[in-house]
């Protein structure tokens, strides 16, 4: 990124941190958490301890970070090196990212930026100008992507509440600021479990690793009566609805399943993972030493804020997460894809000099699809 | 501490405070060595160990799960307590391990029976309390099942590799996992063995008691049968040797060096207890901190992640590598001596 772009983003972010500090959600038990931040074009500063929101505010204003992070873990000494921190517990975190959902629309809103010559082309595997293969993909997620991610969040909440007895108030959903959602679970029975346990929990949530026996299909003498039923709690009930469709078809389909045999049933279960299992990134949940984007902070991949969604269904990130100013700025844009922010349409731009509001300029500059003219 | 009835002490003798129990019964260890009426109990204790060493479960005098005759209870409990004394006097660790394991298996059977005993509420209440007290697993009874919190279940079940223990293959409802009595006990089997083992390891070693010598000597020769010499093929790589030398000289080994050494030895199967003494000579040695850190690296405490030994490349950047030609073609110290051209 060139110096003028960095300066522009820094100024816009600074104004945000100044005007919108109330957006920043200082996590509870602040002093037990590890903080970290990144500045434009430089590495990560982490292992920071912060006392309260005053100190956090100061840190933001003084450093104007491109990205700010905070641990989900609680430590006795958050500022010491990793193995001396004395880990105590960690909130349970889930990451749902549109890019992991492999939606068909994705191709239509992904561009490739050449690392050699900066040429922007529609999703190709080679630079159309210099043939270089060193390409960086940037996606401008569409509504379909956002909606599909929301569906996963809803599925996740259901499993958390119904199967794992997490109370609704302790589940907080955040838009990540870019392509997905972060779901935080506070004060659950899972605070103190380690990484292997969390990994096992993600298998449960994503319906992975199930064996036919657990759903009534035995290798020898399978028993109709132990097949799941519509009214069953948890995955048995969810699987019933998925596989039988309606109550009336249950008996007929069980007969089919039995006829097809054990390994076919295993295959059915594996396919079900992809359909009814919740699509979460298991690596994120099992990492209990990670620092996560701080709620309320700006994501430098988009210039949008990571904010809490109180009404997920109605939530529109392109209206509610865009906080940068309306002041106009002149940029050189090379953005072949149309996008919408704050209810205004922008693009496509083909290497044009334009004057547009800061929030839209920042969005494109963050995606490397524009620079300050 | 649990309040135990006679049947319970006989079934779960490891729950009793050994010294106190003997005193309450009006006995001293010396009496067992000298009193002709009691001496045969030492013989019985020896038998109990011998059977365990053979990998079998000692057949007790219990009739079902009740004490059969008046005299059986003392025999039952005394033979257990005396077995511990004999084991301590012999100092044979292989025997202690085998004994603890066999005793755990024995108790497991009773525990399972007690849990399944729906007709006797007090029995399964006791079993539930044993599990709760010793292993901090909160068991609750619900219809024919025992239910425990999912988080508790995960902590124990992740050590099992069979797929049926995966959470997804369990009946989960309301944040709890439903288990049969058999599964409940199976879940804590390992802890039961560890518990009995640590109880024996931590018991005070008495000085030799007249009348015990014969059985102790028999144990020493018995244990010879089980000594397995672990043959270490090849030797440690230069970086590890160097780190050990530095520590032995009482010089300071940087944190990264200690990390390398500890993770290397842990990966080679050494235990925290075996490794800790290496650091004794370090100028800043602190036993508590060392154990804490080692346990952390081993993944047995805190976060539960097991750390792995850093790569040779990483160690080179930390000035910890002292490569020789024997290091050729390896990328991690753990591979040293394995890849032979
Ligand atoms: S090459 Fe690897 S094994 Fe050999 S001394 Fe260096 S770090 Fe150790
Ligand atoms: Zn190019
Ligand atoms: Zn899309």
XYZ file of C-alpha atoms and ligand atoms in Angstrom:
724
model
C 0.000 0.000 0.000
C 1.312 3.426 -0.798
C 1.989 6.068 1.834
C -0.958 8.314 0.896
C -3.370 5.361 1.174
C -2.065 4.491 4.595
C -2.377 8.050 5.724
C -5.916 8.260 4.431
C -6.951 5.061 6.201
C -5.188 6.067 9.397
C -6.989 9.395 9.432
C -10.339 7.780 8.796
C -9.791 5.097 11.437
C -8.565 7.695 13.920
C -11.719 9.727 13.469
C -13.762 6.575 14.010
C -11.961 5.677 17.217
C -12.405 9.227 18.381
C -16.086 9.656 17.525
C -17.336 6.147 18.088
C -15.555 4.891 21.135
C -18.906 3.762 22.514
C -18.933 1.130 19.761
C -15.907 -0.572 21.237
C -16.967 -3.317 23.537
C -14.373 -3.573 26.248
C -14.618 -7.220 27.223
C -15.377 -8.116 30.782
C -12.466 -8.888 33.092
C -10.392 -6.627 30.883
C -7.210 -6.902 32.922
C -7.095 -10.691 32.554
C -7.026 -10.579 28.779
C -4.233 -10.309 26.300
C -4.485 -7.472 23.790
C -2.637 -6.908 20.573
C -2.712 -4.682 17.547
C -1.300 -4.246 14.122
C -0.361 -1.086 12.336
C -0.502 -0.570 8.591
C 2.464 -2.160 6.859
C 4.008 -3.492 10.039
C 3.934 -6.524 12.268
C 1.886 -7.513 15.233
C 2.365 -6.118 18.714
C 0.839 -8.480 21.241
C 1.099 -9.668 24.848
C -0.316 -6.359 26.007
C -2.270 -5.978 29.206
C -4.909 -3.299 29.476
C -6.585 -2.180 32.684
C -9.819 -0.595 31.567
C -11.531 1.245 28.741
C -9.592 4.444 29.435
C -6.352 2.659 28.768
C -7.810 0.962 25.726
C -9.013 4.276 24.367
C -5.572 5.745 24.813
C -3.959 2.785 23.084
C -6.245 3.204 20.082
C -5.797 6.957 19.759
C -2.038 6.830 20.256
C -1.334 4.011 17.842
C -4.184 4.180 15.328
C -3.921 0.484 14.619
C -5.145 -1.080 11.424
C -6.517 -3.972 13.501
C -7.044 -4.553 17.220
C -7.245 -7.891 18.963
C -8.156 -9.298 22.341
C -7.920 -12.821 23.725
C -10.916 -14.938 24.543
C -8.697 -16.470 27.215
C -8.227 -15.176 30.734
C -4.726 -15.206 32.176
C -3.051 -14.360 35.463
C -0.282 -12.541 33.608
C -1.613 -11.576 30.169
C 1.495 -9.564 29.332
C 4.069 -12.335 29.812
C 5.267 -14.664 27.043
C 2.814 -17.390 26.081
C 3.993 -20.170 28.348
C 4.264 -17.933 31.400
C 0.854 -16.316 31.118
C -0.851 -18.913 33.314
C -3.959 -19.740 31.343
C -7.140 -19.823 33.417
C -10.098 -20.257 31.095
C -11.439 -19.018 27.787
C -14.759 -18.039 26.301
C -15.969 -20.399 23.634
C -15.645 -18.863 20.171
C -16.938 -19.853 16.763
C -16.020 -18.453 13.406
C -18.410 -18.694 10.490
C -16.907 -17.397 7.305
C -18.675 -17.056 3.951
C -15.502 -18.144 2.218
C -15.742 -21.590 3.842
C -19.289 -22.114 2.613
C -18.258 -22.616 -1.018
C -21.266 -20.862 -2.437
C -21.743 -20.739 -6.202
C -22.098 -16.943 -6.154
C -18.607 -16.540 -4.819
C -16.876 -16.586 -8.161
C -18.990 -13.749 -9.452
C -17.752 -11.359 -6.761
C -14.146 -12.379 -6.388
C -11.326 -10.573 -8.149
C -7.649 -11.368 -8.513
C -5.040 -8.720 -7.959
C -1.629 -9.289 -9.482
C 1.196 -8.987 -7.009
C 3.622 -8.058 -9.761
C 1.787 -5.412 -11.759
C -1.304 -4.659 -9.673
C -3.608 -5.526 -12.546
C -7.103 -6.409 -11.366
C -8.917 -9.158 -13.177
C -12.098 -11.098 -12.577
C -11.397 -14.317 -10.768
C -8.684 -15.853 -12.938
C -5.702 -18.012 -12.118
C -3.191 -15.904 -14.063
C -2.648 -12.193 -14.464
C -4.274 -11.082 -17.718
C -1.567 -8.481 -18.231
C 1.765 -10.025 -17.211
C 0.822 -13.699 -16.859
C 2.137 -13.811 -13.324
C 0.530 -16.457 -11.106
C 1.153 -14.549 -7.903
C -2.377 -13.385 -7.417
C -4.235 -12.212 -4.365
C -7.948 -12.934 -4.221
C -10.332 -10.351 -2.872
C -13.991 -10.946 -2.411
C -16.767 -8.413 -2.052
C -19.319 -10.639 -0.378
C -22.852 -10.403 -1.667
C -26.128 -10.616 0.204
C -26.427 -14.264 -0.591
C -23.114 -14.854 1.212
C -24.240 -12.863 4.213
C -27.579 -14.673 4.372
C -25.999 -18.102 4.089
C -23.620 -17.193 6.940
C -26.574 -16.050 9.014
C -28.233 -19.422 8.484
C -25.161 -21.123 9.919
C -25.224 -18.784 12.911
C -28.844 -19.721 13.539
C -28.068 -23.425 13.282
C -25.177 -22.977 15.677
C -27.297 -21.134 18.243
C -29.861 -23.904 18.092
C -27.330 -26.616 18.909
C -25.788 -24.489 21.629
C -29.095 -23.758 23.290
C -30.972 -27.031 22.770
C -28.207 -29.603 23.115
C -25.565 -27.885 25.154
C -27.761 -25.874 27.497
C -26.061 -22.579 26.804
C -28.386 -19.768 27.777
C -29.461 -17.413 25.041
C -28.198 -14.305 26.809
C -24.704 -15.735 26.881
C -24.481 -16.077 23.122
C -23.266 -12.934 21.409
C -23.140 -12.714 17.647
C -20.793 -10.282 15.896
C -20.393 -9.423 12.266
C -16.675 -9.959 11.679
C -16.246 -6.780 9.682
C -15.590 -8.689 6.509
C -17.082 -11.949 5.350
C -18.739 -13.627 8.258
C -19.694 -13.844 11.882
C -18.008 -14.512 15.195
C -20.105 -16.171 17.842
C -19.017 -15.797 21.480
C -20.287 -17.975 24.291
C -19.734 -16.560 27.763
C -20.010 -18.200 31.177
C -20.813 -21.678 29.919
C -19.733 -25.017 31.346
C -17.055 -24.980 28.637
C -14.970 -22.096 29.993
C -12.253 -24.321 31.375
C -11.982 -27.067 28.811
C -8.814 -27.351 26.769
C -8.121 -27.428 23.136
C -8.677 -31.127 22.471
C -12.034 -30.978 24.215
C -13.026 -27.961 22.157
C -12.054 -29.762 18.999
C -14.302 -32.648 20.002
C -17.091 -30.173 20.628
C -16.720 -28.777 17.098
C -17.096 -32.308 15.718
C -20.343 -32.550 17.589
C -21.605 -29.210 16.332
C -20.662 -29.944 12.758
C -22.099 -33.474 12.942
C -18.789 -35.155 12.179
C -17.515 -38.600 13.094
C -20.859 -40.231 13.684
C -21.081 -44.003 13.332
C -24.171 -45.826 12.023
C -24.593 -47.738 15.305
C -25.426 -44.513 17.109
C -28.440 -44.003 14.866
C -29.765 -47.519 15.007
C -27.835 -49.131 12.165
C -25.936 -52.140 13.458
C -23.780 -54.372 11.318
C -25.571 -57.403 12.623
C -29.297 -57.452 13.283
C -30.153 -53.786 12.846
C -33.161 -52.789 14.820
C -35.908 -50.598 13.386
C -36.923 -49.412 16.803
C -33.635 -47.696 17.524
C -33.747 -45.484 14.446
C -34.213 -41.807 15.263
C -37.589 -40.218 15.428
C -38.985 -36.812 14.559
C -39.611 -35.884 18.169
C -36.150 -36.920 19.369
C -34.006 -34.265 20.957
C -30.753 -33.090 19.449
C -29.130 -34.578 16.383
C -31.455 -37.575 16.299
C -34.399 -35.281 15.711
C -32.552 -33.052 13.259
C -31.294 -36.040 11.317
C -34.814 -37.515 11.199
C -36.196 -34.392 9.631
C -33.380 -34.318 7.120
C -33.519 -37.958 6.100
C -37.226 -38.748 6.359
C -38.595 -35.413 5.226
C -41.968 -36.079 6.772
C -43.235 -38.340 9.522
C -45.285 -40.385 7.117
C -42.239 -41.369 5.069
C -40.251 -42.577 8.057
C -41.153 -46.240 7.921
C -40.616 -46.562 4.183
C -37.252 -44.837 4.293
C -36.026 -46.951 7.192
C -36.806 -50.021 5.119
C -34.744 -48.550 2.293
C -31.855 -47.675 4.601
C -31.826 -51.185 6.017
C -31.860 -52.684 2.542
C -28.947 -50.510 1.411
C -26.850 -51.701 4.293
C -24.262 -50.463 6.740
C -21.695 -48.745 4.559
C -24.328 -46.960 2.558
C -25.762 -45.672 5.819
C -22.307 -44.411 6.792
C -22.190 -42.515 3.530
C -25.623 -41.029 4.211
C -24.382 -39.811 7.587
C -21.267 -38.258 6.084
C -23.355 -36.464 3.490
C -25.602 -35.228 6.250
C -22.601 -33.499 7.870
C -22.318 -31.275 4.839
C -26.004 -30.479 4.912
C -27.192 -30.269 8.484
C -23.872 -29.917 10.323
C -22.960 -26.367 11.291
C -20.144 -24.998 9.169
C -17.704 -23.616 11.692
C -13.946 -23.322 11.429
C -12.717 -25.941 13.929
C -9.235 -24.430 14.181
C -10.584 -21.204 15.560
C -12.633 -22.861 18.274
C -9.849 -25.130 19.447
C -7.240 -22.396 19.636
C -7.369 -21.214 23.217
C -4.420 -18.849 22.976
C -5.551 -16.829 20.025
C -6.317 -13.132 19.998
C -9.492 -12.162 18.162
C -10.579 -8.982 16.521
C -11.907 -6.689 19.223
C -15.663 -6.064 19.043
C -16.280 -2.540 17.838
C -12.915 -2.215 16.119
C -12.413 -1.718 12.400
C -11.376 -4.531 10.137
C -8.618 -3.340 7.840
C -9.675 -5.838 5.217
C -12.811 -3.788 4.582
C -12.959 -0.623 6.667
C -16.137 -1.999 8.243
C -16.511 -2.452 11.987
C -16.875 -5.700 13.883
C -20.189 -5.075 15.563
C -22.709 -6.988 17.572
C -25.872 -8.083 15.791
C -28.874 -7.747 18.029
C -31.398 -8.708 15.415
C -29.575 -11.118 13.182
C -32.377 -11.545 10.707
C -32.676 -7.867 9.926
C -28.974 -7.165 10.202
C -27.381 -5.644 7.109
C -23.615 -5.197 7.504
C -23.453 -2.841 4.570
C -25.675 -0.411 6.412
C -24.959 -1.092 10.053
C -21.224 -1.750 10.052
C -20.150 1.157 7.908
C -19.132 4.017 10.178
C -16.486 5.965 8.314
C -17.315 9.518 7.329
C -19.297 10.854 4.376
C -16.630 13.412 3.492
C -15.624 12.946 -0.085
C -12.213 12.061 -1.397
C -10.682 11.664 -4.812
C -9.445 8.203 -5.682
C -8.288 6.149 -8.602
C -10.561 3.125 -8.622
C -10.123 -0.167 -10.407
C -13.001 -2.196 -9.113
C -14.791 -4.388 -11.644
C -17.512 -5.357 -9.195
C -20.469 -3.315 -8.109
C -21.096 -2.955 -4.379
C -23.561 -1.281 -2.061
C -22.766 0.622 1.119
C -25.074 2.715 3.282
C -27.819 2.107 0.716
C -25.798 3.630 -2.127
C -24.561 1.730 -5.132
C -20.936 2.075 -6.219
C -19.023 0.797 -9.239
C -18.053 -0.853 -11.312
C -15.025 1.340 -11.940
C -12.543 0.734 -14.663
C -9.378 2.619 -13.747
C -11.242 5.859 -13.222
C -10.626 8.910 -11.137
C -13.702 9.501 -9.024
C -14.794 11.512 -6.030
C -16.733 9.463 -3.501
C -17.491 9.320 0.231
C -14.720 8.194 2.588
C -16.556 5.014 3.692
C -16.746 3.722 0.116
C -13.220 4.836 -0.752
C -11.859 3.090 2.327
C -13.732 -0.098 1.445
C -12.060 -0.243 -1.958
C -8.626 0.836 -0.733
C -8.740 -1.865 1.958
C -9.566 -4.387 -0.743
C -6.667 -3.015 -2.827
C -9.060 -1.989 -5.560
C -8.354 1.719 -5.388
C -5.767 4.205 -4.278
C -5.723 7.858 -3.360
C -5.437 9.876 -6.523
C -13.928 -37.559 53.389
C -16.635 -40.091 52.801
C -18.368 -41.838 55.637
C -17.986 -45.487 54.847
C -19.834 -48.522 56.047
C -18.167 -51.895 56.506
C -19.198 -53.270 53.141
C -17.894 -50.157 51.487
C -14.488 -50.258 53.139
C -14.124 -53.829 52.036
C -15.060 -52.941 48.472
C -13.127 -49.700 48.275
C -10.312 -50.123 50.817
C -8.266 -47.378 49.161
C -10.799 -44.852 50.436
C -9.870 -45.526 54.023
C -7.118 -43.638 55.733
C -4.814 -46.587 56.320
C -3.084 -45.551 59.527
C -6.264 -44.293 61.076
C -8.139 -47.428 60.165
C -5.613 -49.663 61.879
C -5.667 -47.501 64.967
C -9.436 -47.477 65.085
C -9.399 -51.242 64.939
C -6.878 -51.277 67.754
C -3.891 -52.612 65.844
C -0.341 -51.546 65.136
C 1.784 -52.732 62.209
C 4.233 -54.412 64.582
C 1.481 -56.688 65.841
C 1.028 -58.145 62.395
C 4.665 -59.095 62.317
C 4.665 -60.727 65.726
C 1.193 -61.987 66.612
C 0.850 -65.544 65.294
C -2.910 -65.025 64.818
C -2.323 -62.046 62.563
C 0.789 -63.116 60.739
C -1.053 -65.072 58.099
C -2.527 -61.773 56.937
C 0.899 -60.735 55.676
C 0.913 -63.915 53.646
C -2.507 -62.943 52.323
C -1.317 -59.454 51.436
C 1.592 -60.959 49.541
C -0.872 -63.145 47.665
C -2.928 -60.118 46.805
C 0.100 -58.471 45.212
C 1.221 -61.643 43.461
C -2.156 -62.123 41.845
C -2.194 -58.502 40.723
C 1.305 -58.823 39.323
C 0.054 -61.678 37.201
C -2.544 -59.344 35.747
C -5.441 -61.027 37.514
C -7.960 -59.606 39.903
C -7.639 -60.755 43.468
C -10.586 -62.882 44.478
C -11.905 -61.458 47.644
C -13.739 -62.959 50.561
C -16.752 -60.876 49.794
C -19.949 -62.738 49.304
C -21.633 -60.895 46.482
C -20.996 -57.423 47.662
C -21.480 -58.094 51.318
C -18.967 -59.024 53.917
C -19.503 -62.734 54.290
C -18.391 -63.438 57.827
C -17.408 -61.315 60.768
C -13.795 -62.093 60.184
C -13.803 -61.320 56.493
C -13.905 -57.568 56.796
C -10.661 -57.142 58.692
C -9.034 -59.676 56.409
C -10.267 -57.843 53.365
C -9.119 -54.430 54.451
C -6.017 -55.493 56.350
C -4.702 -57.440 53.400
C -5.022 -54.339 51.251
C -3.333 -52.084 53.786
C -0.588 -54.603 54.482
C -0.037 -54.997 50.757
C 0.716 -51.292 50.577
C 3.156 -51.603 53.453
C 4.891 -54.509 51.747
C 5.069 -52.639 48.473
C 6.534 -49.594 50.143
C 9.079 -51.694 51.999
C 10.115 -53.467 48.814
C 10.280 -50.214 46.854
C 9.359 -51.997 43.649
C 7.609 -49.569 41.355
C 6.651 -52.045 38.683
C 4.720 -53.964 41.300
C 2.997 -50.860 42.608
C 1.750 -50.050 39.130
C 0.407 -53.513 38.552
C -1.153 -53.661 41.979
C -2.887 -50.293 41.558
C -4.234 -51.351 38.208
C -5.612 -54.633 39.474
C -7.160 -52.981 42.507
C -8.751 -50.402 40.260
C -10.261 -53.114 38.101
C -11.547 -54.814 41.202
C -13.144 -51.647 42.554
C -14.520 -50.888 39.130
C -16.607 -54.030 39.233
C -18.150 -53.045 42.548
C -18.683 -49.487 41.456
C -20.525 -50.594 38.369
C -22.665 -52.993 40.347
C -23.489 -50.327 42.908
C -24.448 -47.843 40.238
C -26.687 -50.362 38.535
C -28.331 -51.386 41.763
C -31.627 -49.616 41.321
C -33.271 -51.400 44.195
C -30.820 -50.020 46.716
C -30.804 -46.255 46.531
C -28.099 -45.913 49.170
C -25.741 -48.113 47.169
C -25.844 -46.072 44.054
C -25.768 -42.868 46.034
C -22.496 -44.008 47.528
C -21.081 -44.938 44.138
C -22.115 -41.532 42.837
C -20.375 -39.855 45.740
C -17.220 -41.883 45.241
C -17.100 -40.752 41.630
C -17.911 -37.220 42.577
C -15.347 -36.979 45.376
C -12.449 -38.691 43.715
C -12.811 -37.620 40.141
C -14.885 -34.467 40.344
C -17.361 -35.797 37.856
C -20.835 -34.746 38.854
C -23.000 -37.732 38.227
C -26.727 -37.493 38.473
C -29.283 -40.210 38.135
C -32.036 -39.847 35.580
C -34.321 -42.808 34.998
C -32.035 -45.679 34.068
C -29.176 -43.409 33.097
C -26.420 -41.529 34.733
C -25.951 -38.087 33.322
C -22.889 -35.900 33.543
C -22.169 -32.413 32.173
C -20.834 -32.398 28.609
C -17.653 -30.559 29.640
C -16.915 -33.235 32.218
C -17.575 -35.959 29.725
C -15.207 -34.383 27.226
C -12.358 -34.132 29.715
C -12.389 -37.874 30.243
C -13.533 -39.199 26.900
C -10.930 -37.480 24.747
C -8.416 -40.052 25.927
C -10.420 -42.798 24.292
C -9.878 -43.522 20.663
C -12.895 -45.644 19.905
C -15.369 -43.737 17.812
C -18.338 -44.640 19.966
C -16.911 -42.379 22.664
C -17.038 -39.336 20.447
C -19.570 -36.839 21.753
C -21.516 -36.994 18.496
C -22.174 -40.685 19.138
C -23.646 -40.020 22.559
C -27.088 -39.116 23.725
C -26.679 -35.438 24.548
C -29.490 -33.401 26.019
C -29.643 -30.246 28.042
C -25.887 -29.905 28.287
C -25.542 -33.414 29.667
C -24.408 -36.793 28.411
C -26.416 -39.913 29.171
C -24.464 -43.003 30.202
C -25.106 -46.529 31.390
C -23.520 -47.611 34.698
C -20.926 -49.548 32.741
C -20.028 -46.547 30.605
C -19.900 -44.250 33.608
C -17.362 -46.423 35.345
C -15.430 -47.075 32.167
C -15.090 -43.326 31.724
C -13.168 -42.906 34.963
C -11.256 -46.193 34.876
C -7.950 -44.539 34.204
C -8.379 -42.042 37.008
C -9.245 -44.807 39.410
C -5.946 -46.543 38.671
C -4.047 -43.282 38.875
C -5.732 -42.467 42.157
C -4.823 -45.746 43.810
C -1.326 -45.553 42.407
C -0.734 -42.059 43.746
C -2.152 -43.042 47.081
C 0.443 -45.779 47.354
C 3.272 -43.681 45.972
C 2.510 -40.905 48.422
C 2.152 -43.179 51.440
C 4.943 -42.896 53.959
C 7.509 -45.658 53.734
C 7.840 -47.346 57.126
C 11.132 -48.727 58.357
C 11.415 -52.494 58.199
C 9.092 -54.226 60.620
C 10.168 -57.506 62.207
C 8.176 -60.329 60.698
C 7.722 -58.610 57.342
C 11.177 -59.414 55.942
C 10.343 -62.701 54.272
C 7.420 -61.372 52.301
C 9.347 -58.263 51.312
C 12.205 -60.399 50.017
C 9.789 -62.533 48.094
C 8.391 -59.381 46.498
C 11.823 -58.177 45.463
C 12.516 -61.402 43.663
C 9.008 -61.438 42.230
C 9.512 -57.992 40.737
C 12.627 -59.158 38.885
C 10.298 -61.097 36.634
C 8.703 -57.865 35.495
C 11.628 -55.543 35.090
C 11.702 -54.508 31.492
C 14.941 -52.917 30.423
C 14.127 -50.049 28.141
C 16.839 -50.172 25.569
C 17.526 -46.757 24.172
C 18.799 -47.290 20.700
C 21.092 -44.560 19.570
C 21.809 -41.507 21.612
C 20.611 -37.955 21.985
C 21.315 -35.432 19.235
C 24.097 -32.891 19.835
C 21.738 -30.034 20.669
C 20.093 -32.036 23.444
C 23.423 -33.336 24.767
C 24.729 -29.813 24.865
C 21.697 -28.542 26.748
C 22.025 -31.306 29.332
C 25.716 -30.502 29.769
C 24.983 -26.844 30.315
C 22.458 -27.711 33.006
C 24.748 -30.235 34.637
C 27.443 -27.630 34.943
C 24.960 -25.437 36.728
C 25.120 -22.849 33.988
C 22.176 -20.943 32.739
C 20.271 -22.438 29.830
C 18.038 -19.895 28.105
C 14.319 -20.369 28.196
C 14.260 -21.546 24.578
C 16.832 -24.211 25.453
C 14.781 -25.502 28.341
C 11.742 -25.556 26.125
C 13.625 -27.620 23.542
C 14.972 -30.054 26.115
C 11.671 -30.555 27.895
C 9.608 -31.016 24.748
C 12.221 -33.387 23.332
C 12.290 -35.605 26.409
C 8.522 -35.539 26.808
C 8.184 -36.663 23.206
C 10.595 -39.487 23.946
C 8.142 -40.695 26.539
C 9.819 -39.416 29.677
C 7.561 -38.226 32.444
C 7.497 -34.835 34.060
C 8.861 -36.401 37.244
C 11.785 -37.857 35.350
C 12.650 -34.623 33.617
C 12.274 -32.162 36.478
C 15.522 -33.148 38.283
C 17.531 -32.130 35.208
C 16.790 -28.534 35.993
C 17.828 -28.774 39.639
C 21.258 -27.267 39.019
C 19.979 -24.270 37.132
C 20.803 -21.045 38.969
C 17.178 -19.985 39.091
C 15.697 -23.384 39.923
C 12.338 -23.377 41.618
C 10.659 -26.724 41.971
C 7.104 -25.517 41.869
C 7.625 -23.340 38.809
C 9.557 -26.068 37.003
C 6.850 -28.639 37.601
C 4.174 -26.205 36.597
C 5.955 -25.391 33.362
C 6.710 -29.013 32.557
C 3.134 -30.031 33.193
C 2.060 -27.239 30.964
C 4.347 -28.407 28.169
C 3.200 -31.970 28.606
C -0.348 -30.797 28.237
C -1.390 -32.280 31.554
C -2.351 -28.968 33.060
C -3.940 -25.763 31.973
C -4.761 -25.570 28.336
C -4.028 -29.184 27.577
C -2.078 -28.549 24.410
C 0.954 -30.724 24.160
C 3.879 -28.743 22.828
C 6.135 -30.354 20.317
C 9.876 -30.146 19.943
C 11.003 -27.226 17.763
C 12.495 -27.914 14.351
C 16.253 -27.902 13.709
C 15.776 -24.782 11.645
C 14.159 -22.978 14.521
C 16.859 -24.181 16.912
C 19.557 -22.919 14.569
C 18.091 -19.433 14.757
C 18.128 -19.709 18.547
C 21.794 -20.738 18.665
C 20.888 -24.042 20.198
C 22.011 -26.258 17.338
C 25.378 -28.007 17.477
C 24.971 -30.101 14.392
C 27.347 -32.892 13.484
C 27.391 -34.942 10.306
C 24.971 -37.318 11.972
C 22.357 -34.591 11.846
C 22.350 -34.631 8.053
C 18.931 -34.819 6.481
C 16.892 -34.428 9.589
C 14.512 -31.589 10.207
C 13.690 -32.189 13.840
C 15.889 -33.408 16.713
C 13.350 -36.160 17.295
C 14.402 -37.773 14.048
C 18.021 -38.032 15.180
C 19.314 -41.574 14.867
C 16.185 -42.773 13.173
C 17.039 -42.031 9.578
C 20.131 -44.008 8.781
C 21.485 -43.795 5.296
S 20.713 -30.322 13.406
Fe 18.902 -30.572 14.625
S 19.385 -32.373 15.767
Fe 21.317 -31.710 15.005
S 22.119 -30.426 16.583
Fe 21.009 -29.097 15.225
S 19.012 -28.935 16.086
Fe 19.984 -30.655 17.046
Zn 0.353 -8.835 -13.509
Zn -21.920 -14.360 -2.614
